[in-house]
N, CA, C and O of each residue as an XYZ file, in Angstrom:
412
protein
N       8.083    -17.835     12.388
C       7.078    -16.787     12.494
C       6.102    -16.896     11.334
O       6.286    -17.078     10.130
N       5.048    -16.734     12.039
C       3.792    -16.689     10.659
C       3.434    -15.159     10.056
O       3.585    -14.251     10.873
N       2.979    -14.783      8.721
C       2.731    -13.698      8.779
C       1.849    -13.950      7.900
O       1.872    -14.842      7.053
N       0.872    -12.979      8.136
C      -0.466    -12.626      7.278
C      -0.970    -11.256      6.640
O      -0.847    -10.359      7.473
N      -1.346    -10.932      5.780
C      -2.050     -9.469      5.556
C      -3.086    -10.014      5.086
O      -3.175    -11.073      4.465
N      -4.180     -9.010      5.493
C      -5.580     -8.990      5.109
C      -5.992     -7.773      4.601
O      -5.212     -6.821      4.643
N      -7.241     -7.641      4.066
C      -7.820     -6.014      4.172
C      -9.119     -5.984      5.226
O     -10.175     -6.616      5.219
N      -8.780     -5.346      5.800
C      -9.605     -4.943      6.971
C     -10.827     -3.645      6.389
O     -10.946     -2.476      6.757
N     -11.529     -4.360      5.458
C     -12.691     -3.529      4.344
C     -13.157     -2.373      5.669
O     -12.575     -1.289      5.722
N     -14.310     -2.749      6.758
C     -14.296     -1.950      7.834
C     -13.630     -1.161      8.040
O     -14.011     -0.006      7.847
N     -12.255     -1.442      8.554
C     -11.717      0.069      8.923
C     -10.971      0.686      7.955
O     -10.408      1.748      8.219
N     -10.814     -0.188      6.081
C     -10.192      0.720      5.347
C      -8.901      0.554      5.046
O      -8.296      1.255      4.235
N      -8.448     -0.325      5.647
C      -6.803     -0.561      5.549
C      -6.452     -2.008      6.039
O      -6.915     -2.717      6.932
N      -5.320     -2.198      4.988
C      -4.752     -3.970      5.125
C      -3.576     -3.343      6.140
O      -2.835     -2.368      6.259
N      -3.997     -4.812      6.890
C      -3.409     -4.741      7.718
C      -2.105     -6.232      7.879
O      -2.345     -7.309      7.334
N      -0.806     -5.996      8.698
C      -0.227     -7.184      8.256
C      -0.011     -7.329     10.047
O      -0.029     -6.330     10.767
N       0.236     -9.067     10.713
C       0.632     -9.711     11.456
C       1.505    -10.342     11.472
O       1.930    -10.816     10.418
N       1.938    -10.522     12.334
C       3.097    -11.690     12.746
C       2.713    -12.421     13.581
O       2.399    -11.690     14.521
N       2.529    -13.455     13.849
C       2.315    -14.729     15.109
C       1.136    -14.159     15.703
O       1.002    -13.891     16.897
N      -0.086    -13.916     14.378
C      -1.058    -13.477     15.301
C      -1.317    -12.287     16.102
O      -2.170    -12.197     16.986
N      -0.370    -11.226     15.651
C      -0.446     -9.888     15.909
C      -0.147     -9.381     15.363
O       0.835     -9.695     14.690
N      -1.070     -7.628     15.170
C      -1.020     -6.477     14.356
C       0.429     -6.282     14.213
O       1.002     -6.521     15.276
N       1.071     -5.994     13.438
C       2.394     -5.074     13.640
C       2.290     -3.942     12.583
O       3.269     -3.206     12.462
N       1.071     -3.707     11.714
C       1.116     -2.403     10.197
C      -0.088     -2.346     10.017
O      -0.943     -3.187     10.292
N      -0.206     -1.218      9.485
C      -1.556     -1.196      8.412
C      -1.118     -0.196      7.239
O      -0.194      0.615      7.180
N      -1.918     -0.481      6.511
C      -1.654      0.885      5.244
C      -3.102      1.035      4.916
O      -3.722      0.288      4.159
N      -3.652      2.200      5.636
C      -4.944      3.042      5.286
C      -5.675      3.144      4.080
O      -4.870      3.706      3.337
N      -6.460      2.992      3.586
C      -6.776      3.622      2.349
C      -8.255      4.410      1.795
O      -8.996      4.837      2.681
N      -8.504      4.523      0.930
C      -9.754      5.136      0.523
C     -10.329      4.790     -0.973
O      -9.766      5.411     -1.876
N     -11.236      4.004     -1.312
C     -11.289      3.873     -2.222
C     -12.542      5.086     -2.932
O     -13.342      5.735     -2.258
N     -12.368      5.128     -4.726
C     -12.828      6.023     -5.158
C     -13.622      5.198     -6.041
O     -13.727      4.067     -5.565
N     -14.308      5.352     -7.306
C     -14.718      4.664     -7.990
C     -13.854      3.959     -8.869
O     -14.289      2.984     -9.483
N     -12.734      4.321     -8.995
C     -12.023      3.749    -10.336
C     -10.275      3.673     -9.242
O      -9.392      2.899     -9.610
N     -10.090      4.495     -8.088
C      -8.749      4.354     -7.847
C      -8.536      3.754     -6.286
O      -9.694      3.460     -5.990
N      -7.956      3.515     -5.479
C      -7.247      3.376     -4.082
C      -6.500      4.196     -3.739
O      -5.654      4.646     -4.512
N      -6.603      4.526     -2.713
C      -5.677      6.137     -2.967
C      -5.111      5.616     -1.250
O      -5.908      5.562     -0.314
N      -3.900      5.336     -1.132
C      -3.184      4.740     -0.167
C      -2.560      6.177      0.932
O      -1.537      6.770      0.589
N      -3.076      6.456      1.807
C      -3.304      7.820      2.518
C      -2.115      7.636      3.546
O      -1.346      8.594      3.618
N      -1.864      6.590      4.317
C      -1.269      6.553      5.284
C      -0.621      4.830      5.745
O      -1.246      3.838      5.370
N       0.425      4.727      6.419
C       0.991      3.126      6.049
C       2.184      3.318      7.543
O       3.198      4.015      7.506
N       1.782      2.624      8.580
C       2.860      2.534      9.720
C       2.921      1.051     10.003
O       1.978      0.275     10.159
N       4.513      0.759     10.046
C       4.610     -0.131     10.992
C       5.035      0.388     12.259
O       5.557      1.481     12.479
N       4.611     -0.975     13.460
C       5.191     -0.976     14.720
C       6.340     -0.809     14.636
O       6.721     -1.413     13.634
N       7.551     -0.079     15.366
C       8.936      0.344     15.629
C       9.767     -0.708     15.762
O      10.840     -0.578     15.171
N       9.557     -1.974     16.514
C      10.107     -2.801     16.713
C      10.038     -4.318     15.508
O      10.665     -5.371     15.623
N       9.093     -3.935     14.456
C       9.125     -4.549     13.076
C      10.113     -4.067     12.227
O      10.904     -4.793     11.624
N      10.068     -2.308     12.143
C      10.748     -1.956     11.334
C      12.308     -2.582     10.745
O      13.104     -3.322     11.323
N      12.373     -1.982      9.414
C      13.982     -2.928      8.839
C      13.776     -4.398      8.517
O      14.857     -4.960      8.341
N      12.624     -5.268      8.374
C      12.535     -6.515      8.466
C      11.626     -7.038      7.559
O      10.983     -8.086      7.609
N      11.678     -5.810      6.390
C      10.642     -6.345      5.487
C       9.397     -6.709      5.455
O       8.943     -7.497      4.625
N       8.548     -5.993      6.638
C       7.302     -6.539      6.799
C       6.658     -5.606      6.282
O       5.520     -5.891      5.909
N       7.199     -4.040      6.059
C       6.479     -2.721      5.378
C       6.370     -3.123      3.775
O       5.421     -3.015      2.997
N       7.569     -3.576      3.605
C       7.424     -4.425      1.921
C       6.520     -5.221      1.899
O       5.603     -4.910      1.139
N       6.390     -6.301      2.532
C       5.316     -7.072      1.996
C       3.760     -6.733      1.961
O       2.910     -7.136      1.166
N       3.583     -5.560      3.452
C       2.150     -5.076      3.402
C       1.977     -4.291      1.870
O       1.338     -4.720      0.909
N       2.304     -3.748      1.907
C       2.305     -2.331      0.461
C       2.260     -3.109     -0.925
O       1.811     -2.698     -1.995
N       3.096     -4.881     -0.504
C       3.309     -5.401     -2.083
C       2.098     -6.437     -2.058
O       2.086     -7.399     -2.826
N       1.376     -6.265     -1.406
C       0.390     -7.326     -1.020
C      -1.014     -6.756     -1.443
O      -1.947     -7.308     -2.027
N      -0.794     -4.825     -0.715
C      -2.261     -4.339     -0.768
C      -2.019     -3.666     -2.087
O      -2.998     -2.993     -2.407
N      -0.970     -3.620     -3.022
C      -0.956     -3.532     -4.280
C      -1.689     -4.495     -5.270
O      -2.445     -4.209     -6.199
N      -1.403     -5.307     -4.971
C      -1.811     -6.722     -5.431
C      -2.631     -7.125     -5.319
O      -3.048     -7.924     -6.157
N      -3.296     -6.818     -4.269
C      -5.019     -6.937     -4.203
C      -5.761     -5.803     -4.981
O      -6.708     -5.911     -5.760
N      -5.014     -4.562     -4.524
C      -5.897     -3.238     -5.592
C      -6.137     -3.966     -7.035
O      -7.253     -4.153     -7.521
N      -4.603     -4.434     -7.780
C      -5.014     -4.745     -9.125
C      -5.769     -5.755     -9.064
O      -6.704     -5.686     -9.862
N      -5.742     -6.713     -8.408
C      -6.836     -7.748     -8.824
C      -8.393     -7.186     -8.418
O      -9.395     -7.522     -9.050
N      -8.407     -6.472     -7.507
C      -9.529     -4.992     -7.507
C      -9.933     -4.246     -8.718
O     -10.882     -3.481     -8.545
N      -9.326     -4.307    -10.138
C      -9.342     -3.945    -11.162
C      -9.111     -1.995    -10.665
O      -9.531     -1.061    -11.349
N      -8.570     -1.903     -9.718
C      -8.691     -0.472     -8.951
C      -7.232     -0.046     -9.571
O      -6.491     -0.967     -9.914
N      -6.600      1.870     -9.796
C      -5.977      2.544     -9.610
C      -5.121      2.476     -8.274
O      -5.786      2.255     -7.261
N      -3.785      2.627     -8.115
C      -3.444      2.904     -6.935
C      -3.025      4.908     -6.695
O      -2.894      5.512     -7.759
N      -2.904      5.506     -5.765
C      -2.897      6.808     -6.060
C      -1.415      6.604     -4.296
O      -1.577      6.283     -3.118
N      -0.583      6.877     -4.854
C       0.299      6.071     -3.674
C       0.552      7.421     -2.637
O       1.666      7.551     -2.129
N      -0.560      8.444     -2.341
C      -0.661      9.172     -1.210
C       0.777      9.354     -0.363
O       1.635     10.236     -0.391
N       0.633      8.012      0.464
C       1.629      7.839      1.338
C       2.592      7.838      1.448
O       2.758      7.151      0.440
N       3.928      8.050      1.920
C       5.651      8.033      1.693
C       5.761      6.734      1.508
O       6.187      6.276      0.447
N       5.349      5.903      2.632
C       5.969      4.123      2.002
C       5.704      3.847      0.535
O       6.590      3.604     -0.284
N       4.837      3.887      0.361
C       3.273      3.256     -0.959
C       4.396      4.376     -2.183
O       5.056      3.782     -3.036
N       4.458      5.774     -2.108
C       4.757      5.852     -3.084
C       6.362      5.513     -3.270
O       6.731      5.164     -4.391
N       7.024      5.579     -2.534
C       8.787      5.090     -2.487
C       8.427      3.596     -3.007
O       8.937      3.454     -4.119
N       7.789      2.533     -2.633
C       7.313      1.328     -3.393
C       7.308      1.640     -4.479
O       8.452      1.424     -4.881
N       6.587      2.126     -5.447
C       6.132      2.110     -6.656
C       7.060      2.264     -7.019
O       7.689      1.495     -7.746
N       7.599      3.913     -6.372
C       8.957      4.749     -7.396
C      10.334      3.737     -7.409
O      11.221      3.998     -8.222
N      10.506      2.409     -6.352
C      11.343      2.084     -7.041
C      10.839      0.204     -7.386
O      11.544     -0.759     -7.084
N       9.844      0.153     -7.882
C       9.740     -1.324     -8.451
C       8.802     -0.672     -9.742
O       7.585     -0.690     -9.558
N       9.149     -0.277    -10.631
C       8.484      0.147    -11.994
C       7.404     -0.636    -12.200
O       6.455     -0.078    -12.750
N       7.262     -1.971    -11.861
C       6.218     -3.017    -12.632
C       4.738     -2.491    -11.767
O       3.621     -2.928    -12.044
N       4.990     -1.578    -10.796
C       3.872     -1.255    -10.193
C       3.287      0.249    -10.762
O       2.111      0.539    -10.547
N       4.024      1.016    -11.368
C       3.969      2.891    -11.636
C       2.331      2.685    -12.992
O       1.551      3.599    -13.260
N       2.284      1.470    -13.483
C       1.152      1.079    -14.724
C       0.002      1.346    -14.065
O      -1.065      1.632    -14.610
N       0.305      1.210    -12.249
C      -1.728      0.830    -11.134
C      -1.317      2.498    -11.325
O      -2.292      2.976    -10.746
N      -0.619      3.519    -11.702
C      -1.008      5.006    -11.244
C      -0.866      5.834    -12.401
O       0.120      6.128    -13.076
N      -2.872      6.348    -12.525
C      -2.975      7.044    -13.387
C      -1.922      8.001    -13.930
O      -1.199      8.661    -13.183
N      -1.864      8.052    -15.271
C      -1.236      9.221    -16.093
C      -1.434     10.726    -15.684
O      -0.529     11.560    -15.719
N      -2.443     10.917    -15.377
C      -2.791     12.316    -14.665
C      -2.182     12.772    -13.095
O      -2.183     13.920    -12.651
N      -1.575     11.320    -12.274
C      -1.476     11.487    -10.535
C      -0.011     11.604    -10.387
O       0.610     12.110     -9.451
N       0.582     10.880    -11.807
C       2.020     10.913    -11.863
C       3.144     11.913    -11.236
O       3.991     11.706    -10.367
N       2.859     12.983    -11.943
C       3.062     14.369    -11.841
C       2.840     14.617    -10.522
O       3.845     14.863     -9.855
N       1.793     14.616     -9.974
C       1.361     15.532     -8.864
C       2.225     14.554     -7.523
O       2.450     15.022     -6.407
N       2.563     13.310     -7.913
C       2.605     12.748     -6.795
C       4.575     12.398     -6.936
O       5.149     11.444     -6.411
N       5.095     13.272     -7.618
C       6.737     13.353     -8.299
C       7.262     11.610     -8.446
O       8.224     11.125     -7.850
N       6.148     10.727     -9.598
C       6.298      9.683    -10.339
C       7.101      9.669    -11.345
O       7.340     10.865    -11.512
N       7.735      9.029    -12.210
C       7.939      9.036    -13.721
C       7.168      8.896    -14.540
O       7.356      7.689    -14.697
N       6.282      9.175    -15.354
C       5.532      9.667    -16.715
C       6.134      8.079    -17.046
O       5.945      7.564    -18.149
């Protein structure tokens, strides 16, 4: 199986494939300084297979090389962060709090 993620700038959200088809996206919104990750589904029949990990660790990874904030909105996006620490540095000191991060 092949898999790809892109950011789909147009509609706002990276999106990931398998063999040439949609199976996720994770929504977003950018601000001047942050990404603020709003919403993130995979297809039902992806789920459990690590393809929600790689979208979220991918459109992370593009935010920072975006020199962008991540603001992890979403349940996937922020359960990502909250448990791989090397990512909690893309979310402001101020969003921490509001979004029940570790400081």
């Amino acid at each position: 199986m092949s898999t790809e993620v892109s950011n789909n700038t147009a509609l706002e959200r990276f999106e990931i494939y398998v063999d040439g088809a949609i199976v996720g996206y994770a929504e977003y919104q950018d601000t001047a300084s942050e990404r603020a990750f709003v919403h993130t589904e995979i297809n039902p029949q992806y789920q459990g297979q690590g393809y929600g990990a790689l979208l979220v660790e991918t459109a992370l990874n593009s935010t920072r090389d975006d020199k962008l904030g991540a603001l992890p909105m979403c349940p996937m996006v922020n359960h990502f962060i909250e448990t791989r620490p090397e990512y909690l540095s893309m979310v402001p000191h101020w969003a921490r709090d509001r979004l029940h991060l570790p400081q």
